[in-house]
Short mmCIF file of C-alpha atoms in Angstrom, two decimals:
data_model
loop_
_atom_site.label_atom_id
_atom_site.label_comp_id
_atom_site.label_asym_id
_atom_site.label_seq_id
_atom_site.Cartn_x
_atom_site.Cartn_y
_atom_site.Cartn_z
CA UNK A 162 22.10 10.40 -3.88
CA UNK A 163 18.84 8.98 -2.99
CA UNK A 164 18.38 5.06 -2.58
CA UNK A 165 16.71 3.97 0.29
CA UNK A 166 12.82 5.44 0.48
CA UNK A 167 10.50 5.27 3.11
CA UNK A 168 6.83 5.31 1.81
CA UNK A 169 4.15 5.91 3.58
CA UNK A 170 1.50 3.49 1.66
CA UNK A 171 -1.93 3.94 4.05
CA UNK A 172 -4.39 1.34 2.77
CA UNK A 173 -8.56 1.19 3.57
CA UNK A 174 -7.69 -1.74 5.61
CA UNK A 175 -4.12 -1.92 6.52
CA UNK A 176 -1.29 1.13 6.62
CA UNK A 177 2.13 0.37 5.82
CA UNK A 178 5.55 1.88 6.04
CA UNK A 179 7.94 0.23 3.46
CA UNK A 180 11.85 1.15 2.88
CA UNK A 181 12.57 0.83 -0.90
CA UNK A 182 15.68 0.37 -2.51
CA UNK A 183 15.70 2.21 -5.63
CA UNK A 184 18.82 0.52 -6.47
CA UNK A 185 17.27 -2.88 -6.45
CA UNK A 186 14.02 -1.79 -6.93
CA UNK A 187 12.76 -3.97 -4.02
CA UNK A 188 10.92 -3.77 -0.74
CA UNK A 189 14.15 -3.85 2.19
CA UNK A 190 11.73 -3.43 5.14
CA UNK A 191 8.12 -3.11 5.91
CA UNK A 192 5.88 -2.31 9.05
CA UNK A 193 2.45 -2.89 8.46
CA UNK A 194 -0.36 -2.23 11.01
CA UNK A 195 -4.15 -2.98 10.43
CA UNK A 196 -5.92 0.56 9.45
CA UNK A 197 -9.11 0.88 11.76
CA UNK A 198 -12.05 3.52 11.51
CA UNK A 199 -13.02 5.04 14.59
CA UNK A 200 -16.45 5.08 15.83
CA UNK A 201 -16.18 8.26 18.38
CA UNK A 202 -16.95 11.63 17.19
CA UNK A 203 -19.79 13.18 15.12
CA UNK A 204 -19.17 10.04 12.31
CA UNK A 205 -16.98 6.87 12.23
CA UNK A 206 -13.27 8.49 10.74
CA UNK A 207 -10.24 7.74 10.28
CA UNK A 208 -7.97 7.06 13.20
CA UNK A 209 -5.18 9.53 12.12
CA UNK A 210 -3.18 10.08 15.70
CA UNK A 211 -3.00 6.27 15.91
CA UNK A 212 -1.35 6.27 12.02
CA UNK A 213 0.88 8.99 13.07
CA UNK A 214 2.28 7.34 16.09
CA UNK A 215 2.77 4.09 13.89
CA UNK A 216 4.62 5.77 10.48
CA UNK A 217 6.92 7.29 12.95
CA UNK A 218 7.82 4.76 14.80
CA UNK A 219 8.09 2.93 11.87
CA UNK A 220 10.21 5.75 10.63
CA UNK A 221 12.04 5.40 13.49
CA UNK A 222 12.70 1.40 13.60
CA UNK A 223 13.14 1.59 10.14
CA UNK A 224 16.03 4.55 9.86
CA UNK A 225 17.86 2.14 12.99
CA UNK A 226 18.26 -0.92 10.53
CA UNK A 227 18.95 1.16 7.14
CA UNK A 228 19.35 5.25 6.55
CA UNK A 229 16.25 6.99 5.56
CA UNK A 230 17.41 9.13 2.43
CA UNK A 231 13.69 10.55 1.54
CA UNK A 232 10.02 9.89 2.28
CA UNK A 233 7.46 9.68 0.02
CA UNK A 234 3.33 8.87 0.45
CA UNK A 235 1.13 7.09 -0.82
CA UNK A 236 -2.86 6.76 -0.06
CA UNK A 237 -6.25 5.30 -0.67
CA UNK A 238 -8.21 7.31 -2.66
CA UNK A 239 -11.92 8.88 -1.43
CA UNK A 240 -10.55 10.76 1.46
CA UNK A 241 -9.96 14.51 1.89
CA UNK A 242 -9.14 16.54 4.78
CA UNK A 243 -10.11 19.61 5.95
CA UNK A 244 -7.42 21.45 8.04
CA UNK A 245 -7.50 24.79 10.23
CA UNK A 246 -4.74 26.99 10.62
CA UNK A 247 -2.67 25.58 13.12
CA UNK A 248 -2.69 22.77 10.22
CA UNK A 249 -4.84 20.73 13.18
CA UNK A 250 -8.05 18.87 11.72
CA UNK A 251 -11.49 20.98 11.51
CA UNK A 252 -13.32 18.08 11.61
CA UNK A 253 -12.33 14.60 11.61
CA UNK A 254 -11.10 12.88 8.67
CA UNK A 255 -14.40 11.07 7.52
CA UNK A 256 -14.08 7.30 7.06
CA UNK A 257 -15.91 7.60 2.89
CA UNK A 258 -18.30 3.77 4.04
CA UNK A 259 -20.03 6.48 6.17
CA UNK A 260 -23.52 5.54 5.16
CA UNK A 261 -25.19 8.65 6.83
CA UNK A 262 -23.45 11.05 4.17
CA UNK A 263 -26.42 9.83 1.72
CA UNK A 264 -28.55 11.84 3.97
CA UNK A 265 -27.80 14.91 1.53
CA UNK A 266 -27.89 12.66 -1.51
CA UNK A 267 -31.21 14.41 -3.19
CA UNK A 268 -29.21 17.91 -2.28
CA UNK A 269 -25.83 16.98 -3.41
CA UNK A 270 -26.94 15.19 -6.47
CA UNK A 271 -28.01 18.96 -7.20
CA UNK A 272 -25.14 20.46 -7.37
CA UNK A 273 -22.72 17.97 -8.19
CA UNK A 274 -21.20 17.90 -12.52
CA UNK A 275 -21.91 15.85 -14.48
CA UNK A 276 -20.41 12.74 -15.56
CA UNK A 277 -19.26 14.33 -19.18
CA UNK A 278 -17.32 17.13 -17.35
CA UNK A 279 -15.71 15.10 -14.01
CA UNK A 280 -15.25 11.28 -15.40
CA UNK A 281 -16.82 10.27 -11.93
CA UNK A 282 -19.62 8.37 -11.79
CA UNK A 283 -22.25 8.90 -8.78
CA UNK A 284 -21.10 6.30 -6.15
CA UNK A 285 -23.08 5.97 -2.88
CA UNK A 286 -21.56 7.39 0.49
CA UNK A 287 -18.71 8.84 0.82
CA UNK A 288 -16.92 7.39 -2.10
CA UNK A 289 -17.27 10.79 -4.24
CA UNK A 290 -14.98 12.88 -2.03
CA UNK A 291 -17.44 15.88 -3.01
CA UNK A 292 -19.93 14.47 -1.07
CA UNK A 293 -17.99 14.12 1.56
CA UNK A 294 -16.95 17.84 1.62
CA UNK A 295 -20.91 18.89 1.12
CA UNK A 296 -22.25 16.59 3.86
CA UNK A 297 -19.37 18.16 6.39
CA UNK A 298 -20.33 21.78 5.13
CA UNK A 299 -23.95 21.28 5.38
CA UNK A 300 -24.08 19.56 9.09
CA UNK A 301 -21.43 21.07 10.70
CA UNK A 302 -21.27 25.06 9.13
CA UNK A 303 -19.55 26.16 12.39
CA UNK A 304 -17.09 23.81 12.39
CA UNK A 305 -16.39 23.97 8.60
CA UNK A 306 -15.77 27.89 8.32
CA UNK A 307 -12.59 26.87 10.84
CA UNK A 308 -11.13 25.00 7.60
CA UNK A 309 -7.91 26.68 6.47
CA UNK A 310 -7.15 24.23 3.34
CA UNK A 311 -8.56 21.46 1.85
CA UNK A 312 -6.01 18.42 1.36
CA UNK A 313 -6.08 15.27 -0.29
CA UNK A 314 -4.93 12.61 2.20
CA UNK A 315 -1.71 11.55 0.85
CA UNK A 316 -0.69 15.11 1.19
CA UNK A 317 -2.26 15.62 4.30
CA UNK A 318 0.12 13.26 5.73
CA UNK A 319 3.16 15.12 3.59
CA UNK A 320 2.06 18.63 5.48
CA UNK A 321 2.31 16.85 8.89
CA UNK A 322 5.75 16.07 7.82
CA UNK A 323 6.54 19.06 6.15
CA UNK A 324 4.50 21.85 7.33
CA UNK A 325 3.91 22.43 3.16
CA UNK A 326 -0.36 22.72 1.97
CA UNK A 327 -0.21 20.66 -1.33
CA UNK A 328 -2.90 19.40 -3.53
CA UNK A 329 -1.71 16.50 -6.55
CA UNK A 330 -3.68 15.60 -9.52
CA UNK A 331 -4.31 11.55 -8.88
CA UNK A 332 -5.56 11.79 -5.69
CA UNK A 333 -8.18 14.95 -7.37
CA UNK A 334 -9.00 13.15 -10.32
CA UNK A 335 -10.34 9.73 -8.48
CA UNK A 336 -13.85 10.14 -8.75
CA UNK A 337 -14.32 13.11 -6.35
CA UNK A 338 -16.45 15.33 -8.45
CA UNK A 339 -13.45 17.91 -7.91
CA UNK A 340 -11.18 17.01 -11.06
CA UNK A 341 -12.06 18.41 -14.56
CA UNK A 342 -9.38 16.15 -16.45
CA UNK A 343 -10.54 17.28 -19.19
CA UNK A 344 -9.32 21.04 -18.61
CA UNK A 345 -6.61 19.81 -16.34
CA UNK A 346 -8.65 22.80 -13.13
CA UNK A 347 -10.85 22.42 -10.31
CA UNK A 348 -14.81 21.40 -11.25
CA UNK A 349 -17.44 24.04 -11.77
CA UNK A 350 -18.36 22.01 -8.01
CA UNK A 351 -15.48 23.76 -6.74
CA UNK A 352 -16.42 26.96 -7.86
CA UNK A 353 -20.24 26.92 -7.16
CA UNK A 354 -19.09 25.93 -3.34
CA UNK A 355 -16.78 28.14 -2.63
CA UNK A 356 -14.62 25.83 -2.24
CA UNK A 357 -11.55 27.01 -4.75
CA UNK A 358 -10.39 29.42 -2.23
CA UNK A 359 -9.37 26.75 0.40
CA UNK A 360 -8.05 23.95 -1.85
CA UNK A 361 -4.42 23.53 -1.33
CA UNK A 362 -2.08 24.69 -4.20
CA UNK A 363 -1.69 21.97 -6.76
CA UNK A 364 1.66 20.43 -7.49
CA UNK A 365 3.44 17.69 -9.22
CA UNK A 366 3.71 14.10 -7.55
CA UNK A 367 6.89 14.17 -8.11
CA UNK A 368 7.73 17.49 -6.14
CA UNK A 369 9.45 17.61 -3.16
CA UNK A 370 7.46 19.69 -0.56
CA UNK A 371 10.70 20.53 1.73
CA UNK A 372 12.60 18.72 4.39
CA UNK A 373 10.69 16.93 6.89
CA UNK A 374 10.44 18.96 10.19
CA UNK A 375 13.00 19.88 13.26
CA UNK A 376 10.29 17.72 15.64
CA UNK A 377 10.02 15.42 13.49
CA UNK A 378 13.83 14.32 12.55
CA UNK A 379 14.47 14.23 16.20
CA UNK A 380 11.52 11.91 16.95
CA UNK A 381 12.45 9.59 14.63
CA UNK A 382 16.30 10.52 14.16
CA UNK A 383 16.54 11.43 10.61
CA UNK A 384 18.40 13.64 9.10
CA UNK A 385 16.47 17.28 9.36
CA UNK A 386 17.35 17.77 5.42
CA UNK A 387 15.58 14.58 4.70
CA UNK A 388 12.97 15.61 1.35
CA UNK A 389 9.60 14.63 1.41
CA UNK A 390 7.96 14.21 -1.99
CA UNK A 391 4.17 15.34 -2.63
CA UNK A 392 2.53 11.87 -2.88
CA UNK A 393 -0.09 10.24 -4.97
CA UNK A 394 -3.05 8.06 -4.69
CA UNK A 395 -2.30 4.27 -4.36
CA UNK A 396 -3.84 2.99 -8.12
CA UNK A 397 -2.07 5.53 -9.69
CA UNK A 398 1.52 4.57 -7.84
CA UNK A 399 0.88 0.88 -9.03
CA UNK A 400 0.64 2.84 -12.60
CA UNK A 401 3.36 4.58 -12.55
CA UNK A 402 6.26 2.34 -12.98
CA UNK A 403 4.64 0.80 -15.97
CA UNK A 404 3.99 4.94 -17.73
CA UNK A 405 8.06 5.51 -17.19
CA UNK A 406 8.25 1.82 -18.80
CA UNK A 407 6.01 0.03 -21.04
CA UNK A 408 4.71 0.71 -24.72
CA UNK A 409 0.88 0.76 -24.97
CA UNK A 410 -1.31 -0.68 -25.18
CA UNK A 411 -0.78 -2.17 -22.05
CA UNK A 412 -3.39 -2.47 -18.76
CA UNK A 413 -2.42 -2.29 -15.25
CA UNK A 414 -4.98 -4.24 -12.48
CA UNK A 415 -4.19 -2.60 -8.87
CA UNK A 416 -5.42 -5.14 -6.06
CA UNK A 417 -5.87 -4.31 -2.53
CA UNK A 418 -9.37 -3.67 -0.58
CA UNK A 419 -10.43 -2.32 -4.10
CA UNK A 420 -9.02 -3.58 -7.79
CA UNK A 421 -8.93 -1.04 -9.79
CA UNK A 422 -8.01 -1.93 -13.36
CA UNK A 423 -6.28 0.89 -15.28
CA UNK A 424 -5.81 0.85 -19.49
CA UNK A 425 -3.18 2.93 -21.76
CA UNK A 426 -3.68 3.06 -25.30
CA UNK A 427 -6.59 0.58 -25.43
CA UNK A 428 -9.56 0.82 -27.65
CA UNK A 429 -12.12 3.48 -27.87
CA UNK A 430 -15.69 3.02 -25.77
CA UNK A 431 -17.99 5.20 -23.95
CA UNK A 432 -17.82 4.68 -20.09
CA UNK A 433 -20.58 3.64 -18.45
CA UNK A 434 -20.94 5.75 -15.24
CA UNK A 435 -23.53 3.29 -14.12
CA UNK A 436 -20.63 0.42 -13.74
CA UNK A 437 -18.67 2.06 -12.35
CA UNK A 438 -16.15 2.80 -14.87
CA UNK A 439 -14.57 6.28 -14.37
CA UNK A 440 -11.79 8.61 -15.71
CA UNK A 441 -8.93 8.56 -13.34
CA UNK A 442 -5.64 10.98 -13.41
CA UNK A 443 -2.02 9.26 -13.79
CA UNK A 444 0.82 10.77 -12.33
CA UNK A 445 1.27 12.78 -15.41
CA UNK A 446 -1.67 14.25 -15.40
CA UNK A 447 -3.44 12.46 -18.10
CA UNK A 448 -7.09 10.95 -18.15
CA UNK A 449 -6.92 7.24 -17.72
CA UNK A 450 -10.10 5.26 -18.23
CA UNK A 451 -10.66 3.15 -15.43
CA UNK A 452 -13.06 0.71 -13.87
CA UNK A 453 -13.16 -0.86 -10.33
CA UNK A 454 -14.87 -3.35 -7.81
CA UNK A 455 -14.09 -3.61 -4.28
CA UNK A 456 -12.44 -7.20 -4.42
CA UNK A 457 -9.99 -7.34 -1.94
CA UNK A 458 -13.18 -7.01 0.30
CA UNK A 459 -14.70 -9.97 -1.47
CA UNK A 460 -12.31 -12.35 -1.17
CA UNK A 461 -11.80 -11.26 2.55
CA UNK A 462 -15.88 -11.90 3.60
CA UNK A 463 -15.88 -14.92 1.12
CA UNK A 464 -12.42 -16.97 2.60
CA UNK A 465 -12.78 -15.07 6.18
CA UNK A 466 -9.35 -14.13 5.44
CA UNK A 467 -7.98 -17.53 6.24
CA UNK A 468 -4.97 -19.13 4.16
CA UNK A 469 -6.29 -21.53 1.97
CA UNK A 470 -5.41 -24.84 0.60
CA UNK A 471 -6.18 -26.47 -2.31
CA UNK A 472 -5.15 -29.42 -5.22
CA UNK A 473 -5.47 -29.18 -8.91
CA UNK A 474 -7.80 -31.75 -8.34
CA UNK A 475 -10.04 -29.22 -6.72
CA UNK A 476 -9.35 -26.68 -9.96
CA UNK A 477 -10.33 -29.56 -12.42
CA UNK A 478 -13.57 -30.05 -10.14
CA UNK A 479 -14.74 -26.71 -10.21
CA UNK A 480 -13.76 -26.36 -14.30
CA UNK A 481 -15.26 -29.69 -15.01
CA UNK A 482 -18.77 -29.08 -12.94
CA UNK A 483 -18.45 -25.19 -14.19
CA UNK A 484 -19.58 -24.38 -10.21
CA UNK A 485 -19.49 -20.72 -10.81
CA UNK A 486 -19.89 -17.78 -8.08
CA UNK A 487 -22.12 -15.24 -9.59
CA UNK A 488 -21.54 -11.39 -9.31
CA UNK A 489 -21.57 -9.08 -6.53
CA UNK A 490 -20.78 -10.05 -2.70
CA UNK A 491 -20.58 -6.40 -2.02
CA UNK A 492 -23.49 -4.08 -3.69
CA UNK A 493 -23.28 -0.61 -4.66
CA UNK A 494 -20.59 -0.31 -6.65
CA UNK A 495 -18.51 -2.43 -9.34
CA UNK A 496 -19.89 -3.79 -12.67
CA UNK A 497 -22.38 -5.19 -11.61
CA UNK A 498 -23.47 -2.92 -8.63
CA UNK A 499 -27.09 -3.97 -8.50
CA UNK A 500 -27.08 -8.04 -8.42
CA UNK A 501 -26.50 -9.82 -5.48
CA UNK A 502 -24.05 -12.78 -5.33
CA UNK A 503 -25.33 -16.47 -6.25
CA UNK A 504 -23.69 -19.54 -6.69
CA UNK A 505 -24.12 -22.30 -9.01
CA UNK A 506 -23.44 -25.98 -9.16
CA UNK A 507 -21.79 -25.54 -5.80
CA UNK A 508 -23.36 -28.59 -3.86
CA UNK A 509 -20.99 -29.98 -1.48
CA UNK A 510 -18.07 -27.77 -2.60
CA UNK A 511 -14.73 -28.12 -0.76
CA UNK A 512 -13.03 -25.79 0.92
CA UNK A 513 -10.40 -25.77 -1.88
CA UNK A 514 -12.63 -26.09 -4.47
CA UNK A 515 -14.60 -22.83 -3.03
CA UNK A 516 -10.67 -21.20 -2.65
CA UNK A 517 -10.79 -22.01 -6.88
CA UNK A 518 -14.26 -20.32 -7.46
CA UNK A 519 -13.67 -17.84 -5.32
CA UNK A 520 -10.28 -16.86 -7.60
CA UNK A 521 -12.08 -17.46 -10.63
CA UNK A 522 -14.95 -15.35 -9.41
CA UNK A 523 -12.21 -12.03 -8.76
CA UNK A 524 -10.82 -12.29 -12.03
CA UNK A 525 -13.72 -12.74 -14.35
CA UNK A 526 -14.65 -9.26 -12.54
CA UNK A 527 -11.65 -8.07 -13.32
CA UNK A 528 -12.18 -9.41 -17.19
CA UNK A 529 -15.36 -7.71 -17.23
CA UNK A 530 -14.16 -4.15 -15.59
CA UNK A 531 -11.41 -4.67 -18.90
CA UNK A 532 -13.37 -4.90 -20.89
CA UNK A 533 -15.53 -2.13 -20.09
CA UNK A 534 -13.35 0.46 -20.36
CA UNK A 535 -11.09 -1.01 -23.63
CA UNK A 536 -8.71 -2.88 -22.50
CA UNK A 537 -5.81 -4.19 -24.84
CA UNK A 538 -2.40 -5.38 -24.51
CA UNK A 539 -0.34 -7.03 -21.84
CA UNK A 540 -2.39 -6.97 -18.28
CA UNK A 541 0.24 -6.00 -15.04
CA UNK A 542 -1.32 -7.40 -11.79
CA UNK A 543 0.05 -5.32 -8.78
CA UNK A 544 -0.52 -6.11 -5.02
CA UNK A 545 -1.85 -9.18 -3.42
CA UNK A 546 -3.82 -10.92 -5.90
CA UNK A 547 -0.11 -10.90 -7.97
CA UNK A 548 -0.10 -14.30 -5.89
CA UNK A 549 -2.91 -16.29 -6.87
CA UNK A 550 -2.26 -18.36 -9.10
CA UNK A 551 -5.78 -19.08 -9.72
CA UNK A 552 -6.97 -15.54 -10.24
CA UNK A 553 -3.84 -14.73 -13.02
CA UNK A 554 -4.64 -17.84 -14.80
CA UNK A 555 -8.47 -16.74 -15.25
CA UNK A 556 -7.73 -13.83 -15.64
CA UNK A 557 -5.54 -14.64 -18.86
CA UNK A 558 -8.16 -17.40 -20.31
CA UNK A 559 -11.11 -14.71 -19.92
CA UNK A 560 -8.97 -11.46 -21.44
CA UNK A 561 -7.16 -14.07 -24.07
CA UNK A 562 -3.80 -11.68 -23.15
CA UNK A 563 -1.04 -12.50 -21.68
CA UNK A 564 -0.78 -11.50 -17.75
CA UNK A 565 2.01 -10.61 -16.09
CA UNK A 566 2.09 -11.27 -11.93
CA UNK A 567 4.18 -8.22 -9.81
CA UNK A 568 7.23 -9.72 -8.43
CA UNK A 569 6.80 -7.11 -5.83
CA UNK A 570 4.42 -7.80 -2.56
CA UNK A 571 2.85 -4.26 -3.00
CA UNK A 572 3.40 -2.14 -6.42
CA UNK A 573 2.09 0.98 -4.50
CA UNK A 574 5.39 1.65 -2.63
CA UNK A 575 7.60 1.09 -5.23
CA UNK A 576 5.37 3.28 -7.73
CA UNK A 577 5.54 5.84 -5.03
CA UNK A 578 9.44 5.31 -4.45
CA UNK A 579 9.96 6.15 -7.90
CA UNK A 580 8.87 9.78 -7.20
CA UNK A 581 12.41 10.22 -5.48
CA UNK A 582 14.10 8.82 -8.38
CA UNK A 583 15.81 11.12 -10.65
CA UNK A 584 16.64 8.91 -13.13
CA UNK A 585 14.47 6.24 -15.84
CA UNK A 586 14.21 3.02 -13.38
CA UNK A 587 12.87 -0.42 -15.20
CA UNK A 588 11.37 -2.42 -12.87
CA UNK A 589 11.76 -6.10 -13.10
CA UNK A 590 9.10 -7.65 -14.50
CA UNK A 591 7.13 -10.92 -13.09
CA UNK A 592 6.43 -14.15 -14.31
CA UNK A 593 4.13 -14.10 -17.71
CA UNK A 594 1.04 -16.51 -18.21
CA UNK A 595 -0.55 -16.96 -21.34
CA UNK A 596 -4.01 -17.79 -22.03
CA UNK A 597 -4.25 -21.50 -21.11
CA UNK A 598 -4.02 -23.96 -23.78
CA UNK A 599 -6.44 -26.31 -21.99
CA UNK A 600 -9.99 -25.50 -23.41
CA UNK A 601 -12.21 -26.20 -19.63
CA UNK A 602 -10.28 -22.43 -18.68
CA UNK A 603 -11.84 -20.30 -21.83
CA UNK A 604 -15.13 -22.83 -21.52
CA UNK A 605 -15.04 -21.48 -17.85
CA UNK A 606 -14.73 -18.07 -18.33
CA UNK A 607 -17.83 -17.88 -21.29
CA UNK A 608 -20.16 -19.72 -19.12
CA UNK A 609 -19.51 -17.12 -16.49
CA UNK A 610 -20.46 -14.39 -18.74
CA UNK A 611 -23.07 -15.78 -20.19
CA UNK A 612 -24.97 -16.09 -16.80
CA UNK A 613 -24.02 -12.57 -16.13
CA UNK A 614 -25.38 -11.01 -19.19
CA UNK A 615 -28.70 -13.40 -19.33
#
């Protein structure tokens, strides 16, 4: 019987190793180190012999306080690896903020499908992992005819525990220009690169690649029959729990670095590729419409990560004198990918009344990413923001739905847990605001808008 799961959950800014207890359905351990880019090499990339000594040490530390009974991964999305056949790296694993990859822009933008066929929108650098995979072929040809298989990083990390090549649909389908969700195959990119030949074979999240290796169960002391499921990307783990759960229409807002807000069942609309709204790929395979801003990022620059404090006399301030922080902090992607940040009636703001903007800021983004790609029904938020009080009550007054806050300090690993579950686990669900009865909230939230849409 499997109960206590080790995921792998690597983050853009920090990697973590959590043990899960299906049982409880509740983090029983974490490790967490900050994730890094290197700057050495041909580009800046990701650091992935520093991650690897970390999850198995954590595997290791981890396994001493509580048996390991599986593994399973979980990633950000953006990111694929190219691997030769010693299942080595034919080129580091390129970090997708690389700004140099729009060097090929005119060249890629060529080749690459359109929005109708892939879902993904054009986003600048690396963040369409096609682009990624045309800048490496095109600047490094010697290099890139060593490549053995392409991987998606969640299962990149799954073959260096496994020795097993495996592709998986979320991590495909999140705008990388590679995903056709529409036919469920590879994009005509694929084929017109040559590319199909070297993609991994595509299985289930769910599927359990093999037991991890001899080398590795007596690094890190678990048992050498220890399964290690395929893996998924990070948005679509936060999903997943509330697919085996919930009756649409429901949305689903995954915060980290990015927030990417995910909607089942909502209404009908026509994505705007131009906002950044794009057709992601649940766990089941099916096209979810989905929008996203890189938040987590925001509130980092705009707090400098410090804990804040605050007074609901700061919130009434900021409601009363409608001081409002105007979309986006970080350009080129988002909503709103093309305006650069303002405040307003912000004179001599506190630091807690800046904390309360700030928060109000997030989730009227949020609102608006909702709305652009039909939301309806209950709104989930996973992951950090779960905690803000601030941000959840916004978030409610602007979407007039109720909002539920994740119990959980990270809905990724226990998403990803539930891969190694054989049964139908309900998670416990999380406190549940309604839209605020006090009128300055709603009042709030249209005075945002209405600045953003003048």
């Amino acid at each position: 019987m499997i109960r206590y799961v080790a995921v792998i959950d690597i983050g853009k800014t920090n990697a973590k190793v959590a043990l899960v207890d299906l049982e409880r359905m509740a983090e029983a351990a974490l490790r967490r180190t900050a994730n890094a880019v290197a700057t050495d090499g041909p580009y800046p990339h990701h650091d992935v012999e520093r991650l690897w000594a970390f999850i198995l040490e954590s595997l290791c530390d981890l396994h001493r306080e509580q048996r390991i009974d599986a593994i399973s991964i979980t990633t950000h999305g953006a990111t694929a690896v190219l691997v030769n056949a010693e299942s080595g790296l034919a080129l580091p694993v390129i970090d997708y903020e690389f700004a140099g990859i729009d060097e090929l822009a005119r060249d890629y933008d060529a080749v690459r499908p359109a929005f109708a066929e892939t879902g993904t929108p054009r986003l600048p650098a690396g963040l369409n992992a096609g682009a990624q995979l045309f800048f490496q072929q095109q600047r490094f040809p010697a290099e890139f005819t060593k490549t053995a298989a392409i991987l998606m990083y969640p299962q990149y990390w799954a073959l260096r525990l496994t020795g097993v090549a495996a592709n998986e649909v979320t991590s495909l389908g999140c705008h990388t220009d590679l995903w056709n969700p529409w036919r469920a195959d590879y994009s005509s990119l694929v084929d017109k690169m040559d590319w199909r030949r070297l993609m991994a074979p595509v299985r289930p999240a769910k599927d359990r690649l093999g037991p991890i290796l001899p080398v590795i169960a007596q690094r890190t002391g678990l048992d050498p029959q220890t399964p290690v499921f395929c893996g998924l990307h990070d948005s679509n783990a936060s999903l997943l729990p509330h697919l085996l759960s919930d009756a649409p229409p429901f949305c689903v807002v995954s915060t980290g670095t990015w927030v990417v807000s995910m909607v089942v069942g909502g209404g009908k609309v026509e994505l705007d590729p131009a906002r950044d709204t794009l057709v992601n790929v649940n766990a089941l395979g099916d096209p979810v419409p989905s929008a996203r801003f890189m938040g987590g990022r925001e509130f980092s620059l705009l707090t400098d990560g410090q804990p804040q404090n605050w007074s609901e006399e700061d919130v009434s301030a900021v409601l009363a004198r409608k001081t409002l922080l105007l979309p986006s902090t970080q350009q080129g992607s988002g909503p709103f990918p093309h305006r650069a940040a303002q405040w307003r009636n912000a004179e001599g703001l506190s630091p807690g009344q800046r904390f309360a903007a700030v928060s109000f800021y997030l989730a009227l983004m949020t609102a608006t990413c909702l709305d652009l790609i039909g939301g309806d029904g209950p709104t989930t938020v996973e992951g950090p923001f779960a905690q803000n009080g601030h941000f959840i009550r916004m978030l409610a007054a602007a979407t007039a739905w109720p909002v539920i806050a994740s119990e959980t300090s990270t809905g990724t690993s226990i998403g990803a847990a539930l891969l190694a579950s054989d049964g139908a686990t309900v998670m416990s669900k999380g406190e549940r605001t309604e839209p605020p009865a006090e009128r300055a909230w709603s009042d709030y939230a249209r005075a945002w808008q209405q600045a953003v849409n003048l």
